[in-house]
XYZ file of C-alpha atoms in Angstrom:
366
model
C -19.180 -68.466 113.138
C -21.246 -65.372 114.139
C -21.878 -65.359 117.844
C -25.639 -65.456 119.339
C -27.330 -61.815 119.414
C -27.877 -62.155 123.066
C -24.418 -63.103 123.370
C -23.073 -59.832 121.602
C -25.228 -57.799 123.354
C -24.114 -59.299 126.981
C -20.281 -58.452 125.846
C -21.125 -54.685 124.768
C -22.629 -53.708 128.167
C -19.267 -55.793 130.191
C -17.328 -52.684 131.396
C -14.085 -53.331 129.988
C -10.969 -51.902 131.477
C -8.156 -49.590 130.196
C -4.647 -49.626 131.291
C -2.472 -46.586 132.302
C 0.606 -49.000 132.209
C -0.232 -51.896 129.415
C 2.935 -52.958 128.715
C 3.089 -54.808 132.521
C 0.660 -57.040 130.913
C 3.417 -58.390 128.990
C 4.522 -60.183 132.104
C 0.975 -62.354 131.966
C 3.447 -64.605 129.577
C 5.060 -66.076 132.576
C 1.669 -67.777 134.159
C 1.929 -70.414 131.492
C 5.610 -70.643 131.661
C 5.054 -71.180 135.727
C 2.117 -74.154 134.881
C 4.554 -75.597 132.724
C 7.567 -75.586 135.575
C 4.606 -77.103 138.070
C 3.777 -80.067 135.879
C 7.553 -80.754 135.204
C 8.015 -80.623 138.711
C 5.041 -83.127 139.675
C 6.097 -85.364 136.819
C 9.969 -85.445 138.595
C 8.734 -85.874 141.998
C 6.504 -88.645 140.740
C 9.296 -90.370 139.051
C 11.281 -90.069 142.308
C 8.667 -91.571 144.738
C 8.372 -94.243 142.069
C 12.125 -95.432 142.903
C 11.591 -95.572 146.749
C 7.882 -97.400 146.657
C 5.689 -99.373 144.467
C 3.283 -97.704 142.431
C 0.184 -99.317 144.534
C 1.723 -98.115 147.713
C 1.927 -94.515 146.324
C -1.539 -94.496 144.500
C -3.199 -95.633 148.132
C -1.409 -93.040 150.058
C -2.551 -90.002 147.483
C -5.682 -91.440 146.625
C -8.058 -89.230 144.242
C -8.915 -86.744 146.932
C -5.785 -86.139 147.851
C -4.653 -86.173 144.254
C -7.122 -82.988 143.308
C -6.318 -81.317 147.171
C -2.642 -80.977 146.401
C -3.282 -78.677 142.941
C -5.577 -76.178 144.954
C -2.969 -74.161 146.672
C -0.413 -73.818 143.656
C -3.589 -72.859 141.620
C -4.659 -70.141 144.051
C -1.078 -68.965 144.165
C -0.872 -68.643 140.319
C -4.401 -66.990 140.364
C -2.742 -64.220 142.870
C 0.166 -63.594 140.858
C -1.862 -63.180 137.746
C -3.920 -60.709 139.992
C -0.714 -58.933 140.972
C 0.623 -58.284 137.622
C -2.876 -56.796 136.029
C -2.962 -54.730 139.250
C 0.743 -53.225 138.121
C -0.323 -52.494 134.747
C -2.793 -49.788 136.875
C -6.771 -50.791 135.287
C -9.455 -48.366 135.048
C -13.155 -49.337 134.741
C -16.576 -48.001 134.681
C -17.973 -49.191 137.672
C -21.146 -47.676 139.801
C -19.560 -45.885 143.377
C -21.227 -43.842 146.024
C -21.392 -40.576 144.889
C -18.354 -37.896 145.764
C -21.160 -35.249 146.158
C -20.310 -33.774 149.815
C -22.935 -31.003 149.895
C -26.174 -30.662 148.541
C -28.409 -27.535 148.616
C -32.417 -27.429 148.642
C -33.175 -24.469 146.904
C -37.259 -24.467 148.236
C -39.746 -21.774 147.055
C -41.655 -20.261 149.822
C -43.417 -17.371 147.833
C -47.504 -17.089 147.867
C -47.953 -19.156 144.797
C -47.165 -22.167 146.776
C -50.342 -21.765 148.742
C -51.965 -23.236 145.847
C -54.020 -26.493 146.276
C -53.644 -27.827 143.130
C -50.863 -30.383 144.875
C -52.681 -31.566 148.233
C -53.071 -30.258 150.628
C -51.152 -27.421 149.204
C -47.756 -27.354 147.191
C -46.037 -25.757 149.887
C -46.814 -28.571 152.564
C -46.512 -31.271 150.157
C -42.948 -29.959 148.958
C -42.497 -29.790 152.863
C -42.988 -33.205 153.517
C -41.363 -34.802 150.143
C -38.360 -32.799 151.222
C -38.032 -34.518 154.402
C -38.844 -38.148 153.086
C -35.762 -37.219 150.901
C -33.268 -36.177 153.594
C -34.285 -39.619 155.392
C -33.094 -41.784 152.363
C -30.249 -39.550 151.816
C -26.935 -41.202 153.014
C -25.776 -39.878 156.328
C -22.467 -38.623 155.229
C -23.781 -35.936 153.020
C -24.268 -32.206 154.350
C -27.426 -30.576 153.196
C -28.020 -27.018 153.122
C -31.294 -25.077 152.880
C -32.058 -21.711 151.136
C -35.431 -20.541 150.790
C -36.594 -17.857 148.309
C -39.726 -15.626 147.902
C -38.616 -12.106 146.423
C -35.243 -12.609 148.231
C -33.121 -15.583 149.184
C -31.525 -16.585 152.397
C -29.616 -19.358 154.147
C -32.252 -20.977 156.638
C -29.869 -23.584 157.386
C -26.013 -23.891 156.834
C -24.875 -27.177 155.557
C -24.919 -29.977 158.273
C -25.337 -33.352 158.665
C -27.943 -33.181 161.550
C -30.945 -34.542 159.940
C -33.032 -32.826 162.743
C -32.055 -29.273 162.223
C -32.478 -29.563 158.309
C -36.478 -30.955 159.477
C -36.798 -27.983 161.948
C -35.390 -25.685 159.267
C -38.185 -26.921 156.421
C -41.038 -26.889 159.010
C -40.513 -23.125 159.857
C -40.704 -22.117 156.531
C -43.550 -19.000 156.067
C -45.249 -17.836 152.811
C -43.680 -14.583 151.373
C -44.406 -12.196 148.058
C -42.289 -12.488 145.073
C -40.512 -15.211 143.738
C -36.862 -14.517 142.518
C -35.717 -18.076 141.573
C -32.647 -16.459 140.133
C -31.542 -15.285 143.651
C -32.222 -18.819 145.278
C -29.795 -20.499 142.571
C -27.214 -17.696 143.495
C -27.110 -18.218 147.098
C -27.164 -21.754 147.183
C -23.830 -21.460 144.939
C -22.865 -18.805 147.475
C -22.775 -21.743 149.982
C -21.303 -24.506 147.728
C -18.544 -21.618 147.166
C -17.988 -19.826 150.475
C -14.671 -18.440 149.329
C -15.326 -17.282 145.729
C -16.538 -13.997 146.566
C -20.098 -14.242 145.679
C -21.835 -11.627 147.643
C -25.343 -12.801 149.441
C -25.803 -9.018 150.648
C -25.825 -7.994 146.302
C -28.910 -10.793 145.830
C -31.019 -8.598 148.355
C -32.728 -5.602 146.694
C -31.836 -3.069 149.818
C -30.777 0.419 149.395
C -27.144 0.166 147.483
C -28.778 -2.640 144.657
C -31.538 -1.521 142.358
C -34.084 -3.770 141.349
C -33.493 -5.481 138.057
C -29.452 -6.264 139.330
C -27.349 -8.124 136.311
C -25.887 -11.445 137.278
C -22.813 -9.949 137.039
C -23.132 -7.354 139.540
C -24.823 -9.860 141.620
C -21.902 -12.088 141.542
C -19.025 -9.766 141.707
C -16.824 -10.135 144.838
C -15.933 -7.115 146.960
C -14.724 -4.011 144.752
C -11.375 -4.847 146.816
C -11.093 -8.362 146.346
C -10.593 -9.179 142.487
C -10.245 -12.755 141.739
C -9.780 -14.553 138.393
C -13.004 -16.388 137.383
C -12.521 -19.741 134.666
C -15.241 -21.028 133.895
C -15.530 -25.001 134.132
C -17.090 -27.533 131.958
C -21.105 -27.672 132.746
C -21.907 -30.802 135.310
C -18.249 -31.099 135.736
C -18.318 -30.260 139.766
C -18.529 -33.715 141.641
C -18.533 -32.326 145.317
C -21.865 -30.878 145.455
C -25.364 -29.994 143.575
C -28.322 -28.033 144.096
C -32.058 -29.139 144.349
C -34.555 -26.468 143.199
C -37.990 -27.034 144.163
C -40.389 -24.578 142.757
C -43.463 -23.674 140.451
C -40.619 -22.213 138.166
C -43.035 -18.853 137.671
C -40.324 -15.634 138.521
C -41.626 -12.702 139.187
C -38.752 -10.242 140.498
C -34.433 -10.912 141.063
C -32.153 -12.016 138.831
C -32.766 -14.134 135.704
C -33.143 -17.409 136.558
C -31.656 -18.808 133.237
C -28.681 -16.512 133.941
C -28.361 -18.036 137.162
C -28.375 -21.305 135.711
C -25.534 -20.226 133.535
C -23.726 -19.423 136.801
C -24.020 -22.761 138.356
C -22.972 -24.082 134.730
C -19.890 -22.053 134.573
C -18.643 -23.507 138.197
C -19.756 -26.938 137.089
C -22.564 -27.434 139.867
C -25.663 -29.165 138.275
C -29.274 -27.370 139.306
C -31.834 -30.567 139.147
C -35.152 -28.906 139.029
C -38.571 -30.022 140.739
C -41.673 -28.277 139.073
C -44.294 -28.691 141.842
C -48.023 -27.680 140.923
C -49.896 -28.248 137.789
C -49.296 -26.934 133.886
C -53.384 -25.688 134.066
C -52.515 -24.070 137.648
C -54.899 -22.451 140.030
C -56.736 -19.279 141.166
C -55.611 -18.113 144.456
C -56.314 -15.018 146.491
C -54.801 -13.324 149.544
C -55.684 -10.426 151.330
C -57.929 -8.843 148.388
C -55.832 -9.923 145.737
C -56.129 -12.845 143.341
C -53.988 -14.601 140.645
C -53.662 -17.491 138.557
C -50.657 -19.548 139.165
C -49.074 -21.944 136.665
C -46.172 -24.464 136.374
C -43.713 -22.592 134.313
C -41.793 -25.781 132.921
C -39.833 -24.542 130.033
C -38.003 -22.593 132.776
C -37.220 -25.262 134.884
C -36.394 -27.656 132.035
C -34.098 -24.940 131.041
C -32.176 -24.350 134.055
C -31.938 -28.488 134.233
C -30.160 -28.469 130.463
C -28.227 -25.838 131.171
C -26.703 -27.143 134.335
C -26.801 -30.982 132.597
C -28.861 -31.978 135.279
C -32.342 -33.122 134.916
C -35.803 -31.750 135.261
C -38.756 -33.406 136.966
C -42.420 -33.158 136.909
C -43.985 -33.361 140.328
C -48.042 -32.928 139.447
C -49.131 -34.625 142.834
C -47.922 -34.829 146.480
C -47.177 -38.691 145.612
C -45.343 -37.757 142.316
C -43.439 -35.259 144.578
C -42.519 -37.879 146.857
C -40.967 -40.167 144.049
C -39.027 -37.606 142.516
C -37.508 -36.800 145.462
C -36.536 -41.075 145.851
C -35.260 -40.837 142.375
C -33.153 -37.999 143.478
C -31.734 -39.652 146.496
C -30.663 -43.049 144.275
C -29.288 -40.727 141.754
C -27.398 -38.667 143.699
C -25.967 -41.563 146.308
C -24.743 -44.001 143.312
C -22.993 -42.821 140.113
C -20.889 -44.287 136.863
C -17.524 -43.243 136.934
C -14.387 -44.392 135.859
C -11.708 -45.050 138.627
C -8.492 -47.258 138.679
C -9.024 -50.531 140.307
C -5.494 -51.627 141.071
C -6.427 -51.646 144.386
C -8.979 -53.893 144.295
C -7.142 -56.350 142.606
C -4.195 -56.239 145.170
C -6.249 -56.756 147.775
C -7.754 -60.106 145.696
C -4.273 -60.997 145.270
C -3.682 -61.211 148.831
C -6.410 -62.811 149.692
C -5.465 -65.858 147.328
C -2.109 -65.806 148.526
C -3.145 -65.774 152.147
C -6.149 -68.740 151.312
C -3.024 -70.760 149.369
C -0.956 -70.609 152.005
C -3.497 -71.230 154.827
C -4.815 -74.526 152.851
C -1.119 -75.440 152.059
C 0.009 -75.658 155.941
C -3.630 -76.921 156.787
C -3.590 -80.184 154.406
C -0.014 -81.045 154.039
C 1.646 -79.029 156.960
C 3.860 -76.660 154.744
C 3.266 -73.509 152.602
C 2.903 -74.303 149.273
């Protein structure tokens, strides 16, 4: 007989465990033997009781409630043994757990295009407000650093647990010319990997670095320190992540997709948040004007390269929702985890309850 469709669907969604030492599961065959032994002992005890008392006295002494209660401690003890045997087989299951990401870098655009008012009151203020709301919802044990980028990129707040310091840093943003999105990503990488030889100074276009520096040059460590770098699978780094908030219109610096490739090679996910509208707006400042549009394709490409996600924020309200979504996704994630410890804890609790009830009800342990 075929199972109902709803039952088949439900069973398919259950997290089925796998076992590192499945041979230990054979020991579970001892449970039915213990049950048979318990039944045999009960019958033997009953026969012994009938030798010294009438059947009516035995029934009156035991009663229905007493008869049921005497089986509870042994049942709990058998369940405890079963849990211990399953724990010995080292089961793994896909469960939802708090994320192990310890550091998140907020890379925020402070270029002149962020003064556009297509997101009220303007892109920058909306981004600042949403970022502060994001920090309020993030678990307190997650360190957060802030990188601001325009024509250059710099660390305005090193990773910290202090939400107050982060808010102060966000409130101090000042708009600047140029948009170097790639620089913002690489400087963020340097904060996540401070010992990897990623030179922050090489990201700033100064006297020694020509405009249009390649990604290989930007990420190269000092000439005297040669470190072999081995790329890892994209998205495999679980101790940190980058959240990039920008309108996506790069005007200078390292190529955005090259920087994304560098992050992917280190396993770091770069979640991108597009602030503004696709149609954009014409802004003017100090005698010049330009139309600033949201470059979604670039931001989608960055997220896709790093195995992350792109979020569109067309209004201030949408932007806040994006950050709330990011907060919950960064706080909880599904992963395959060994659950032997949980089963061992369950076994210990069952054994303790079994012994306590037996001692309380019958003045003996089992």
